[in-house]
Amino acid sequence: MRYGYFDDSSREYVITRPDTPLPWINYLGCEDYFGLISNTAGGYSFYKDARLRRLTRYRYNNAPLDMGGRYLYLYDNASGKYWSPSWMPTRVKLDEYECRHGQGYTIITSKLNGIKFSARYFVPLGESLEIWQVTLTNENTSPADLSLFSSIEFCLWDANDDATNFQRNYSIAQVEIVDEVIYHKSEYRERRDHFAYFACSEKLAGFDTAREDFLGPYRGWDAPLAVEEGKSRNSEALGWQPMGSHHVKVQLKAGEQKQVIFLLGYQENPKDDKFDPPGSQVINKKTDKPIIAKYLKPENADKAFNTLREYWTMLLDKVQVTTPDEHTNRMVNIWNAYQCMVTFNMSRSASYFESGIGRGMGFRDSTQDLLGFVHMIPERARERILDISATQLKNGGAFHQYQPLTKRGNNDVGSGFNDDPLWLVLAVSAYLRESGDWSILDEQVQYENEAGTESPLYEHLQRALQYTLDRLGPNNLPLIGRADWNDCLNLNCFSDTPGQSFQTTTSKDGTVAESVFIAGLFVLACEEMAGIAEHCSDQAEVDRVQKSAAEMEKTVWAAGWDGEWFRRAYDDYGHALGSKENVEGQIFIEPQGICVMAGLGAENGNAVKALDSVAEHLATPHGIVLHQPGFTKYYLHLGEISSYPAGYKENAGVFCHNNPWIMIAETVVRRGDKAFDYYTRTNPSAREGISEVHKCEPYVYAQMIAGKDAVKPGEAKNSWLTGAAAWNYVAITQHILGIRPAFEGLEVKPVFSSRWDGFEVTRNFRGVRYEISVKREGPENNVSLEVDGKSVPGTVIPLPAANTKTVKVKVVVR
Ligand code: GLC
Ligand code: GLC
């Protein structure tokens, strides 16, 4: 069942009924100011950091669902009837409803009793504000006499404190109301130099800033008393819950249309110029007034919207594909690329499943997010790499998380996730392949953000690899530490105390439990490092990493191979996990993917064996589950993985993050049909028709789809912020379609479905536009290349002469 459709030519997903199985959301803003918005106008906004600079309130896990948002109310002054034109929160049945989510904007339109409503929400590039452009049209033959009420609830900046520290919070709020602008200035009197404003383009019939006055006693947002009576209270909040609401009267003749603009913005003032006049307690408005004046004009708002659309056309244009499969086309060309930008911006901080107060930016998460983003804006990827590597520990390890506002490692979570540093090598390598900007390796970067510790980035990568080598266990496999990629495989935790964090509790000295997954990742990282070192003419380093990789590979065959597949780990007792010897957790997806990606078993046939075992034991119609059999009880020595009921999350759910590793692995063994089949199973667009099962948005990946042991297999959770975005993008564009940046040129090596007779790709690479057409003339995936009319040996297109604008590539696959 569908709740909408893809409008590919407008690059929008169009939701046609408001009661989607879960709120289907979108993101506003792609730089510093961000908002989350659902298809019924729920959501919230923040500046840079969802925890520390939250502008508006949202109530997670609420009943009814999706409470808190950018709610507008229409009130018919004649009949006294009112409704929410975005359906929520009043849920009055609408005659027409539609929500269009696009890149960085959302448009909600509806109609009731001949009154047409449309609201376009977006954040202009370069600004710290969001625009709500509302258009009302009277489609009746008689005049309409309406009231439009806006509403938002201000958050007292620190979202965690806001939701917990009520003894202080109920007495702290302050606002200012000047003409049509409501200012939220809690704590501005003391140490904050920032405030929020909520402005309206029209003369007001009234306003409210105190929630209790607007809503009335014991009422909710579904029935505010001010709206029910068609009359604002002109309340001025001091303490309690500050909010913003404008009341605008709108008279429309038959057929008449009117635009009303609301702005919600964030503004900082110089610390020594906060008040105007100086010495007063009045906000200095010199900085925000011109911005407000600018965007309250419809022509400026329109212009900003068009600029945003063009910006996204430019970004998405960098990779465009035309294949025989519409799901591939729209995910690659629009939605998957867009989701990669969102994960780059948010890491795992703020979604409808991540509350924005729990986690900062993850080291392993953000480094992997870069893989799918780097081609869009390499300069921002560069900056991110330098920020992340400055949090790296001197011993080569990593803070597991850092705060986006301070860019410092998070001490509460600490380090000891032994896969973390290796991802940095993959991220830097992807940046170098994409940009050819080798100067980044010479950047002097701190460790632990400590002045005086700087070394070239190149050395950061060396230390990252050394970190693994310094921590080998009894089988010479890498020690796992607190966890590797699977955050829930906590082999040193042994927690028997309720509520203890599985991630940060360590009860063992960690010298026994080992990870085969890290071994595979290490070999992969060594290969990337060898390529980097070779380019830098550092033969000693090439030799060193190749030797380490070869030794690690030997170790894997000695201790990490189970006969039919790669083992997963060794526990604290020295017993294998992910082995036939186990009763539960006999085979895991992660090592099959990463080891084959690293090339292990390509020659001795074990790669194919491992992948066939995946097909036999782990593949389901909804994707490949993490392991089988799922854990039916809690195992003290395995940790959080066994805390979830089987079929969910890390306990045998389908992780959309690592399904692509198997897709890539299948391309390594050159089985294009299998790779594409797996790609399609978790492709959200291909799952649109079962939205009532899948539940999450059909235009973006979710972290997890319930596995075969679950009550409802196929039900997705944790949409948007997941490494699934980057890895699926990499799998389809770089490995299945096979267009992959190499250090010295663009590689074209597709391994795709034997049923396709070809496909086309345009790819911007280092300032040159490659127009690539691929034709299938035989069932295998053997490639021959013709570049601008000349045949080229191998699969890498050498870099063209300077000033070349376009390169035409003909690829024949036999
Ligand atoms: C979550 C974490 C990620 C981890 C994955 C598997 O998505 O953000 O770091 O690798 O779960 O546990
Ligand atoms: C939980 C989740 C996992 C996440 C981790 C860190 O364990 O299951 O996906 O990575 O928390 O927050």
CSV table of N, CA, C and O and ligand atoms in Angstrom, one decimal, residues 348 354 359 364-365 368 400 419 484-488 649-650 655 657 703 721-723, ligand 1:
chain,number,residue,atom,x,y,z
A,348,ARG,N,24.4,11.2,13.8
A,348,ARG,CA,23.3,10.5,14.4
A,348,ARG,C,22.6,11.4,15.4
A,348,ARG,O,22.1,10.8,16.4
A,354,GLU,N,16.3,9.8,16.8
A,354,GLU,CA,17.5,10.3,17.6
A,354,GLU,C,17.0,11.7,18.1
A,354,GLU,O,16.7,12.6,17.4
A,359,ARG,N,23.4,12.1,21.4
A,359,ARG,CA,24.7,11.8,20.8
A,359,ARG,C,25.2,13.0,20.0
A,359,ARG,O,24.4,13.7,19.4
A,364,ARG,N,33.2,7.0,14.0
A,364,ARG,CA,33.1,6.0,12.9
A,364,ARG,C,31.9,6.4,12.0
A,364,ARG,O,31.9,6.1,10.8
A,365,ASP,N,30.9,7.0,12.6
A,365,ASP,CA,29.7,7.3,11.8
A,365,ASP,C,30.0,8.4,10.8
A,365,ASP,O,29.8,8.3,9.6
A,368,GLN,N,32.4,7.5,8.0
A,368,GLN,CA,31.7,6.7,6.9
A,368,GLN,C,30.7,7.5,6.1
A,368,GLN,O,30.5,7.4,4.9
A,400,HIS,N,35.0,8.3,20.7
A,400,HIS,CA,34.0,7.7,20.0
A,400,HIS,C,33.0,8.8,19.4
A,400,HIS,O,32.4,8.6,18.3
A,419,ASP,N,37.5,-0.4,16.2
A,419,ASP,CA,37.4,-0.2,14.8
A,419,ASP,C,37.5,1.3,14.4
A,419,ASP,O,37.9,1.7,13.3
A,484,ASP,N,33.2,-3.2,18.1
A,484,ASP,CA,33.7,-2.7,16.8
A,484,ASP,C,32.5,-2.1,16.1
A,484,ASP,O,31.6,-1.5,16.8
A,485,TRP,N,32.4,-2.3,14.8
A,485,TRP,CA,31.2,-1.6,14.1
A,485,TRP,C,29.9,-2.0,14.7
A,485,TRP,O,29.1,-1.1,14.9
A,486,ASN,N,29.8,-3.2,15.2
A,486,ASN,CA,28.6,-3.6,15.9
A,486,ASN,C,28.7,-3.1,17.3
A,486,ASN,O,29.3,-3.8,18.1
A,487,ASP,N,28.1,-1.9,17.6
A,487,ASP,CA,28.2,-1.3,18.9
A,487,ASP,C,27.6,-2.2,20.0
A,487,ASP,O,27.8,-1.9,21.2
A,488,CYS,N,26.9,-3.2,19.7
A,488,CYS,CA,26.2,-4.0,20.7
A,488,CYS,C,26.9,-5.3,20.9
A,488,CYS,O,26.5,-6.1,21.8
A,649,LYS,N,17.0,-4.8,15.7
A,649,LYS,CA,18.3,-4.1,15.8
A,649,LYS,C,19.5,-5.0,15.7
A,649,LYS,O,19.5,-5.9,14.8
A,650,GLU,N,20.5,-4.9,16.5
A,650,GLU,CA,21.7,-5.6,16.3
A,650,GLU,C,21.5,-7.1,16.6
A,650,GLU,O,22.4,-7.9,16.3
A,655,PHE,N,20.3,-4.8,9.0
A,655,PHE,CA,21.0,-3.4,9.1
A,655,PHE,C,21.3,-2.9,7.7
A,655,PHE,O,22.1,-3.5,6.9
A,657,HIS,N,22.8,-0.6,6.8
A,657,HIS,CA,24.2,-0.1,6.7
A,657,HIS,C,25.2,-1.2,6.1
A,657,HIS,O,26.1,-0.8,5.3
A,703,GLN,N,17.8,2.8,9.5
A,703,GLN,CA,18.9,2.0,10.0
A,703,GLN,C,18.6,0.5,9.9
A,703,GLN,O,19.4,-0.3,9.6
A,721,LEU,N,19.0,8.9,9.8
A,721,LEU,CA,20.4,9.1,10.2
A,721,LEU,C,21.0,7.7,10.3
A,721,LEU,O,21.0,7.1,11.4
A,722,THR,N,21.6,7.3,9.3
A,722,THR,CA,22.2,5.9,9.3
A,722,THR,C,23.3,5.9,8.2
A,722,THR,O,23.2,6.5,7.1
A,723,GLY,N,24.3,5.1,8.5
A,723,GLY,CA,25.4,4.8,7.5
A,723,GLY,C,24.9,4.1,6.3
A,723,GLY,O,25.6,4.0,5.3
B,1,GLC,C1,24.5,2.6,15.0
B,1,GLC,C2,25.7,3.4,15.3
B,1,GLC,C3,26.9,2.9,14.5
B,1,GLC,C4,27.0,1.4,14.7
B,1,GLC,C5,25.7,0.7,14.3
B,1,GLC,C6,25.8,-0.8,14.6
B,1,GLC,O1,24.0,3.0,13.8
B,1,GLC,O2,25.5,4.8,15.1
B,1,GLC,O3,28.1,3.6,15.0
B,1,GLC,O4,28.1,1.0,13.8
B,1,GLC,O5,24.7,1.2,15.1
B,1,GLC,O6,25.8,-1.0,15.9
